[in-house]
Amino acid sequence: MLVDSFGRVHTNLRISVTDRCNIRCFYCMPADNVVFMNRRELLTFEEIERFARVAVSLGVNKIRLTGGEPLVRRELHRLVRMLCDIPGVLDIGVTTNGILLGEQAQELWDAGLRRLNVSLDALSPEKFREITRRDGFEKVIEGIQVAQRVGFDPVKINAVSVRGLTEDEIIPLGRFARETGVEMRFIEFMPLDADNAWEREKVLFAHEIIETLSNGIMPLAPVPDQNPHAPATEFEFADGVGRIGFIASVSQPFCMSCDRFRLTADGKIRNCLFSLEETDIKSMLRGGEPDEAIARAIVESVSAKKEGHEINTARFIQPDRPMYSIGG
Ligand code: SAM
Ligand code: SF4
């Protein structure tokens, strides 16, 4: 088992498959002139699968593919199939911005994918453009519809909330959940943006969103018997129609129940989103090291995990890698 020095058991692996993206959300990437990883630096599907097999032998049973935008990685469905075929993997998910989802939802489903998170912060096309600095709103909406038709249920929608920017989107997104059956998840803005423009004042806190939804639509009540390791706290509207989750990473950090670690697209293990250290696995994978050595590197990285992020303290240091380069 992968246990750190605080007793947290790690069963959840997030794999970034690329740092490239087809939009430019301001809270994640720079607007222009992004220097992407050289394609040769990216782990191949075979290398990712080997790493995943070793991780599964250590107790991992949930894998999520992310990026960058995972759907810009050619033939992602092939990797989904390879990972689904690993005995012991109970759950594979993908987090996507949805732009290419209409084209790929069916092949991802056919490859065995059943869990899908689509990021959409706004239901106004103008606000979408302001946040992402690109067009594509209609494609995301269409992608969500195609995914639902294909069978993904529920499609979860991730919305980053930013004070002074997305307040007007909260009620429309709450109604969207009630009308379409998607599950909304509001995420507090974290200091992982490439422009280093994050400030605490820009975080729209989960409790404020709960209040806005409760006053503007109807009261929300917590869903009973929630998974203690899930980062989102789930709520339901009083009439049972529409489920809303909150990832309050800044106001209520869930570090003490964290069960996840990450593999970056260029083959580095990170034991926390906010790590300042990484373990280079690519050189091991390419240098002929046996699985036992890779397993040892994973165990050592996880056991060295810090107690938690320190966003709310003066000690906090923003990692050099922004979100798109780590894999969110
Ligand atoms: N491109 C895909 C997408 O946007 O869904 C996957 C990668 S993205 C980095 C994963 C998630 O991280 C998205 O839901 C995105 O909204 C979220 N995210 C990115 N930067 C963030 C930040 N600074 N604070 C909070 N969430 C962030
Ligand atoms: Fe791209 Fe996702 Fe980052 Fe937005 S949040 S820029 S979609 S990687």
Short mmCIF file of C-alpha atoms and ligand atoms in Angstrom, two decimals:
data_model
loop_
_atom_site.label_atom_id
_atom_site.label_comp_id
_atom_site.label_asym_id
_atom_site.label_seq_id
_atom_site.Cartn_x
_atom_site.Cartn_y
_atom_site.Cartn_z
CA MET A 1 0.00 0.00 0.00
CA LEU A 2 1.02 3.55 -0.61
CA VAL A 3 0.90 5.22 2.78
CA ASP A 4 2.50 8.53 3.66
CA SER A 5 3.91 9.57 7.02
CA PHE A 6 0.50 10.96 8.04
CA GLY A 7 -1.22 7.61 7.45
CA ARG A 8 -2.98 8.65 4.26
CA VAL A 9 -3.49 5.73 1.90
CA HIS A 10 -3.06 6.63 -1.78
CA THR A 11 -5.30 4.86 -4.29
CA ASN A 12 -5.86 7.63 -6.77
CA LEU A 13 -3.51 8.52 -9.64
CA ARG A 14 -3.91 11.51 -11.96
CA ILE A 15 -2.02 11.29 -15.21
CA SER A 16 -1.36 14.29 -17.42
CA VAL A 17 -1.07 13.25 -21.06
CA THR A 18 -0.03 16.61 -22.52
CA ASP A 19 0.60 20.22 -21.53
CA ARG A 20 -0.93 21.46 -24.80
CA CYS A 21 -4.34 23.06 -24.87
CA ASN A 22 -6.72 24.50 -27.45
CA ILE A 23 -7.87 27.37 -25.19
CA ARG A 24 -6.11 29.69 -22.73
CA CYS A 25 -8.00 29.97 -19.42
CA PHE A 26 -6.46 32.90 -17.56
CA TYR A 27 -6.33 30.99 -14.24
CA CYS A 28 -4.16 28.28 -15.77
CA MET A 29 -2.17 29.33 -18.86
CA PRO A 30 -0.52 32.47 -20.19
CA ALA A 31 -2.45 34.23 -22.97
CA ASP A 32 0.22 33.78 -25.63
CA ASN A 33 3.71 32.51 -26.40
CA VAL A 34 3.38 29.33 -24.40
CA VAL A 35 6.44 27.12 -24.64
CA PHE A 36 5.13 23.57 -24.73
CA MET A 37 7.05 20.41 -23.95
CA ASN A 38 8.81 18.87 -26.88
CA ARG A 39 6.79 15.86 -28.07
CA ARG A 40 9.75 13.54 -27.39
CA GLU A 41 9.61 14.60 -23.75
CA LEU A 42 6.08 13.25 -23.37
CA LEU A 43 5.67 9.76 -22.02
CA THR A 44 4.37 7.37 -24.66
CA PHE A 45 1.15 5.47 -24.03
CA GLU A 46 3.23 2.35 -23.42
CA GLU A 47 5.33 4.16 -20.80
CA ILE A 48 2.21 5.54 -19.11
CA GLU A 49 0.64 2.10 -19.06
CA ARG A 50 3.74 0.55 -17.52
CA PHE A 51 3.83 3.22 -14.80
CA ALA A 52 0.11 2.70 -14.16
CA ARG A 53 0.56 -1.08 -13.84
CA VAL A 54 3.25 -0.59 -11.22
CA ALA A 55 1.08 1.96 -9.38
CA VAL A 56 -1.87 -0.46 -9.45
CA SER A 57 0.33 -3.20 -7.98
CA LEU A 58 0.86 -0.78 -5.05
CA GLY A 59 -2.85 -0.26 -4.45
CA VAL A 60 -3.95 2.40 -6.94
CA ASN A 61 -7.45 1.64 -8.25
CA LYS A 62 -8.63 4.98 -9.64
CA ILE A 63 -7.00 6.79 -12.55
CA ARG A 64 -7.92 10.13 -14.11
CA LEU A 65 -6.46 11.48 -17.35
CA THR A 66 -5.95 15.20 -17.57
CA GLY A 67 -3.60 17.83 -18.97
CA GLY A 68 -3.33 20.42 -20.60
CA GLU A 69 -6.24 19.32 -22.68
CA PRO A 70 -6.20 15.49 -22.81
CA LEU A 71 -8.37 15.32 -25.93
CA VAL A 72 -5.69 17.05 -28.02
CA ARG A 73 -3.42 14.02 -27.42
CA ARG A 74 -3.87 11.87 -30.53
CA GLU A 75 -5.87 8.65 -30.03
CA LEU A 76 -6.52 9.20 -26.35
CA HIS A 77 -9.13 6.46 -26.54
CA ARG A 78 -6.30 3.97 -27.15
CA LEU A 79 -4.74 4.88 -23.81
CA VAL A 80 -8.13 4.65 -22.10
CA ARG A 81 -8.50 1.11 -23.42
CA MET A 82 -4.96 0.17 -22.31
CA LEU A 83 -5.61 1.45 -18.79
CA CYS A 84 -9.07 -0.17 -18.55
CA ASP A 85 -7.41 -3.47 -19.37
CA ILE A 86 -5.15 -3.34 -16.28
CA PRO A 87 -6.60 -5.75 -13.71
CA GLY A 88 -7.37 -3.86 -10.51
CA VAL A 89 -8.35 -0.57 -12.12
CA LEU A 90 -11.88 0.12 -10.89
CA ASP A 91 -12.37 3.53 -12.27
CA ILE A 92 -11.02 5.65 -15.14
CA GLY A 93 -11.98 9.28 -15.60
CA VAL A 94 -11.10 12.10 -17.98
CA THR A 95 -11.22 15.84 -17.29
CA THR A 96 -11.63 17.89 -20.47
CA ASN A 97 -12.52 21.40 -21.58
CA GLY A 98 -15.11 19.80 -23.87
CA ILE A 99 -14.09 21.49 -27.14
CA LEU A 100 -13.29 18.18 -28.85
CA LEU A 101 -15.76 16.11 -26.87
CA GLY A 102 -18.47 16.03 -29.54
CA GLU A 103 -15.97 14.33 -31.87
CA GLN A 104 -14.55 11.90 -29.31
CA ALA A 105 -17.28 11.05 -26.77
CA GLN A 106 -18.38 7.89 -28.57
CA GLU A 107 -14.87 6.46 -29.06
CA LEU A 108 -13.97 7.23 -25.44
CA TRP A 109 -17.13 5.46 -24.28
CA ASP A 110 -16.39 2.50 -26.56
CA ALA A 111 -12.88 2.31 -25.08
CA GLY A 112 -14.40 1.84 -21.62
CA LEU A 113 -14.49 5.38 -20.21
CA ARG A 114 -17.47 6.03 -17.92
CA ARG A 115 -16.48 9.10 -15.90
CA LEU A 116 -16.27 12.48 -17.49
CA ASN A 117 -15.69 15.95 -16.07
CA VAL A 118 -16.11 18.89 -18.41
CA SER A 119 -14.84 22.31 -17.44
CA LEU A 120 -17.23 25.17 -18.11
CA ASP A 121 -17.14 28.30 -15.98
CA ALA A 122 -19.81 30.35 -17.69
CA LEU A 123 -23.03 29.99 -19.63
CA SER A 124 -22.62 33.36 -21.31
CA PRO A 125 -20.53 33.07 -24.49
CA GLU A 126 -18.94 36.48 -23.83
CA LYS A 127 -17.84 35.48 -20.35
CA PHE A 128 -16.56 32.17 -21.71
CA ARG A 129 -14.42 34.11 -24.18
CA GLU A 130 -13.17 36.50 -21.51
CA ILE A 131 -12.05 33.58 -19.33
CA THR A 132 -10.66 31.26 -22.00
CA ARG A 133 -9.41 33.94 -24.41
CA ARG A 134 -10.68 31.74 -27.24
CA ASP A 135 -13.95 30.87 -29.00
CA GLY A 136 -15.55 27.51 -28.46
CA PHE A 137 -18.51 27.94 -26.11
CA GLU A 138 -20.99 26.32 -28.54
CA LYS A 139 -18.65 23.36 -29.07
CA VAL A 140 -18.45 22.74 -25.32
CA ILE A 141 -22.25 22.81 -24.96
CA GLU A 142 -22.56 20.49 -27.94
CA GLY A 143 -19.86 18.21 -26.48
CA ILE A 144 -21.79 17.93 -23.20
CA GLN A 145 -24.97 17.04 -25.09
CA VAL A 146 -23.21 14.41 -27.19
CA ALA A 147 -21.61 12.92 -24.07
CA GLN A 148 -25.00 12.63 -22.39
CA ARG A 149 -26.50 11.00 -25.50
CA VAL A 150 -23.63 8.52 -25.64
CA GLY A 151 -24.41 7.46 -22.06
CA PHE A 152 -22.12 9.37 -19.68
CA ASP A 153 -24.21 9.86 -16.54
CA PRO A 154 -23.72 12.06 -14.73
CA VAL A 155 -21.49 14.38 -16.74
CA LYS A 156 -19.80 16.50 -14.09
CA ILE A 157 -19.17 20.15 -14.87
CA ASN A 158 -16.22 21.91 -13.22
CA ALA A 159 -16.56 25.67 -12.83
CA VAL A 160 -13.76 27.75 -11.34
CA SER A 161 -15.24 30.64 -9.36
CA VAL A 162 -13.49 33.98 -9.37
CA ARG A 163 -14.61 37.01 -7.39
CA GLY A 164 -15.45 40.00 -9.54
CA LEU A 165 -15.86 37.80 -12.61
CA THR A 166 -18.15 34.80 -12.28
CA GLU A 167 -20.77 35.82 -9.67
CA ASP A 168 -23.41 36.25 -12.40
CA GLU A 169 -22.80 32.72 -13.66
CA ILE A 170 -23.64 30.92 -10.42
CA ILE A 171 -27.44 30.88 -10.70
CA PRO A 172 -27.47 30.05 -14.44
CA LEU A 173 -25.07 27.15 -13.75
CA GLY A 174 -27.26 25.98 -10.85
CA ARG A 175 -30.30 26.02 -13.15
CA PHE A 176 -28.28 24.24 -15.86
CA ALA A 177 -27.70 21.36 -13.41
CA ARG A 178 -31.42 21.17 -12.64
CA GLU A 179 -32.49 21.32 -16.28
CA THR A 180 -29.95 19.04 -17.95
CA GLY A 181 -29.01 16.51 -15.25
CA VAL A 182 -25.32 17.42 -15.25
CA GLU A 183 -23.69 17.62 -11.83
CA MET A 184 -22.13 21.04 -11.13
CA ARG A 185 -18.92 21.37 -9.14
CA PHE A 186 -17.75 24.83 -8.19
CA ILE A 187 -13.99 25.04 -7.60
CA GLU A 188 -12.27 27.77 -5.64
CA PHE A 189 -9.60 29.60 -7.64
CA MET A 190 -6.17 28.30 -6.57
CA PRO A 191 -2.72 29.91 -6.92
CA LEU A 192 -1.60 27.83 -9.90
CA ASP A 193 -2.05 30.37 -12.69
CA ALA A 194 0.80 31.00 -15.11
CA ASP A 195 0.56 34.79 -14.72
CA ASN A 196 0.96 34.75 -10.93
CA ALA A 197 -2.11 36.96 -10.68
CA TRP A 198 -3.87 34.92 -7.98
CA GLU A 199 -4.84 36.84 -4.87
CA ARG A 200 -6.91 35.66 -1.95
CA GLU A 201 -9.35 38.49 -2.67
CA LYS A 202 -10.16 36.85 -6.03
CA VAL A 203 -11.32 33.60 -4.47
CA LEU A 204 -15.09 33.28 -4.44
CA PHE A 205 -15.64 30.99 -1.48
CA ALA A 206 -17.83 27.90 -1.54
CA HIS A 207 -20.00 29.15 1.34
CA GLU A 208 -20.79 32.31 -0.64
CA ILE A 209 -21.83 30.26 -3.67
CA ILE A 210 -24.04 28.06 -1.46
CA GLU A 211 -25.72 31.20 -0.17
CA THR A 212 -26.24 32.60 -3.68
CA LEU A 213 -27.77 29.34 -4.93
CA SER A 214 -29.93 28.91 -1.83
CA ASN A 215 -31.30 32.45 -2.08
CA GLY A 216 -31.58 32.52 -5.88
CA ILE A 217 -32.97 29.03 -6.57
CA MET A 218 -33.85 27.17 -3.35
CA PRO A 219 -32.09 25.87 -0.25
CA LEU A 220 -29.31 23.32 -0.66
CA ALA A 221 -28.80 20.42 1.75
CA PRO A 222 -25.67 18.23 2.08
CA VAL A 223 -25.99 14.77 0.52
CA PRO A 224 -25.70 12.06 3.26
CA ASP A 225 -22.98 9.34 3.33
CA GLN A 226 -20.37 11.07 1.16
CA ASN A 227 -17.02 9.54 0.26
CA PRO A 228 -14.59 11.10 2.78
CA HIS A 229 -11.76 11.07 0.18
CA ALA A 230 -13.70 12.97 -2.49
CA PRO A 231 -12.48 16.55 -2.74
CA ALA A 232 -15.99 17.80 -3.49
CA THR A 233 -18.65 18.21 -0.80
CA GLU A 234 -21.97 17.37 -2.43
CA PHE A 235 -25.27 19.17 -1.96
CA GLU A 236 -28.76 18.76 -3.39
CA PHE A 237 -31.55 21.28 -3.87
CA ALA A 238 -34.41 20.86 -1.41
CA ASP A 239 -36.72 19.36 -4.06
CA GLY A 240 -34.09 16.74 -4.98
CA VAL A 241 -33.57 18.16 -8.47
CA GLY A 242 -29.99 19.19 -9.22
CA ARG A 243 -26.79 18.17 -7.51
CA ILE A 244 -24.05 20.69 -6.74
CA GLY A 245 -20.53 19.93 -5.44
CA PHE A 246 -17.99 22.31 -3.98
CA ILE A 247 -14.23 21.94 -4.09
CA ALA A 248 -13.22 24.39 -1.39
CA SER A 249 -9.48 23.89 -1.76
CA VAL A 250 -8.67 27.31 -0.32
CA SER A 251 -11.33 27.89 2.35
CA GLN A 252 -11.58 24.26 3.52
CA PRO A 253 -8.51 22.33 2.37
CA PHE A 254 -9.11 18.59 2.15
CA CYS A 255 -5.40 17.74 2.43
CA MET A 256 -5.81 15.45 5.44
CA SER A 257 -8.07 13.10 3.48
CA CYS A 258 -6.10 13.36 0.23
CA ASP A 259 -5.54 10.01 -1.48
CA ARG A 260 -3.99 11.16 -4.76
CA PHE A 261 -0.67 11.67 -6.48
CA ARG A 262 0.21 12.71 -10.01
CA LEU A 263 2.29 11.82 -13.03
CA THR A 264 3.12 14.77 -15.29
CA ALA A 265 3.14 14.49 -19.08
CA ASP A 266 6.96 14.63 -19.05
CA GLY A 267 7.18 11.78 -16.56
CA LYS A 268 7.61 13.36 -13.14
CA ILE A 269 5.81 12.11 -10.02
CA ARG A 270 4.30 14.90 -7.93
CA ASN A 271 2.84 13.90 -4.59
CA CYS A 272 0.78 17.11 -4.36
CA LEU A 273 -0.51 19.78 -6.76
CA PHE A 274 1.54 22.26 -4.77
CA SER A 275 4.74 20.21 -4.50
CA LEU A 276 7.99 22.02 -4.95
CA GLU A 277 9.79 18.72 -5.59
CA GLU A 278 9.29 15.99 -8.19
CA THR A 279 10.67 12.53 -8.89
CA ASP A 280 11.90 11.88 -12.42
CA ILE A 281 10.38 8.64 -13.64
CA LYS A 282 10.92 9.11 -17.35
CA SER A 283 14.65 8.57 -17.08
CA MET A 284 13.94 5.35 -15.15
CA LEU A 285 11.38 4.17 -17.70
CA ARG A 286 13.76 4.92 -20.56
CA GLY A 287 16.91 3.81 -18.75
CA GLY A 288 15.99 0.15 -18.43
CA GLU A 289 15.18 0.24 -14.71
CA PRO A 290 13.05 -2.72 -13.52
CA ASP A 291 9.49 -2.35 -12.24
CA GLU A 292 10.76 -2.81 -8.66
CA ALA A 293 12.83 0.39 -8.95
CA ILE A 294 9.84 2.30 -10.29
CA ALA A 295 7.70 0.94 -7.45
CA ARG A 296 10.35 2.08 -4.96
CA ALA A 297 10.36 5.57 -6.46
CA ILE A 298 6.57 5.79 -6.16
CA VAL A 299 6.61 4.57 -2.54
CA GLU A 300 9.35 7.07 -1.63
CA SER A 301 7.61 9.98 -3.31
CA VAL A 302 4.28 9.27 -1.61
CA SER A 303 5.82 8.72 1.79
CA ALA A 304 7.56 12.11 1.56
CA LYS A 305 4.26 13.95 1.04
CA LYS A 306 3.88 17.09 3.13
CA GLU A 307 0.98 17.53 5.54
CA GLY A 308 -0.84 19.92 3.22
CA HIS A 309 -0.64 22.98 1.03
CA GLU A 310 0.07 26.22 2.83
CA ILE A 311 -2.01 28.60 0.70
CA ASN A 312 -3.47 30.18 3.81
CA THR A 313 -0.10 30.92 5.41
CA ALA A 314 2.73 33.36 4.81
CA ARG A 315 4.96 30.33 4.10
CA PHE A 316 3.14 29.50 0.85
CA ILE A 317 5.33 29.30 -2.26
CA GLN A 318 3.59 28.97 -5.63
CA PRO A 319 5.08 26.07 -7.63
CA ASP A 320 7.07 26.95 -10.77
CA ARG A 321 4.78 24.81 -12.86
CA PRO A 322 1.35 26.30 -13.56
CA MET A 323 -1.74 24.08 -13.63
CA TYR A 324 -1.59 23.18 -17.36
CA SER A 325 1.93 21.87 -16.97
CA ILE A 326 1.22 19.85 -13.82
CA GLY A 327 -2.11 18.39 -14.86
CA GLY A 328 -5.15 19.54 -12.93
N1 SAM B 1 -8.03 20.99 -19.92
C1 SAM B 1 -8.84 20.19 -19.08
C2 SAM B 1 -9.92 21.01 -18.43
O1 SAM B 1 -9.84 22.22 -18.43
O2 SAM B 1 -10.85 20.40 -17.91
C3 SAM B 1 -8.07 19.42 -18.03
C4 SAM B 1 -6.95 20.14 -17.34
S1 SAM B 1 -7.45 21.48 -16.30
C5 SAM B 1 -5.89 22.03 -15.70
C6 SAM B 1 -8.21 20.61 -14.96
C7 SAM B 1 -9.11 21.44 -14.06
O3 SAM B 1 -8.34 22.37 -13.34
C8 SAM B 1 -10.17 22.23 -14.80
O4 SAM B 1 -11.44 21.94 -14.29
C9 SAM B 1 -9.80 23.65 -14.53
O5 SAM B 1 -10.90 24.49 -14.48
C10 SAM B 1 -9.09 23.55 -13.20
N2 SAM B 1 -8.17 24.64 -12.93
C11 SAM B 1 -7.20 25.12 -13.74
N3 SAM B 1 -6.53 26.14 -13.14
C12 SAM B 1 -7.11 26.29 -11.92
C13 SAM B 1 -6.88 27.19 -10.82
N4 SAM B 1 -5.90 28.11 -10.87
N5 SAM B 1 -7.65 27.06 -9.73
C14 SAM B 1 -8.64 26.13 -9.67
N6 SAM B 1 -8.90 25.26 -10.67
C15 SAM B 1 -8.15 25.35 -11.78
FE1 SF4 B 2 -6.63 24.44 -21.00
FE2 SF4 B 2 -7.86 23.18 -19.00
FE3 SF4 B 2 -5.95 25.00 -18.50
FE4 SF4 B 2 -8.27 25.82 -19.47
S1 SF4 B 2 -7.95 24.82 -17.49
S2 SF4 B 2 -6.24 26.45 -20.19
S3 SF4 B 2 -8.82 24.16 -20.76
S4 SF4 B 2 -5.67 23.07 -19.51
#
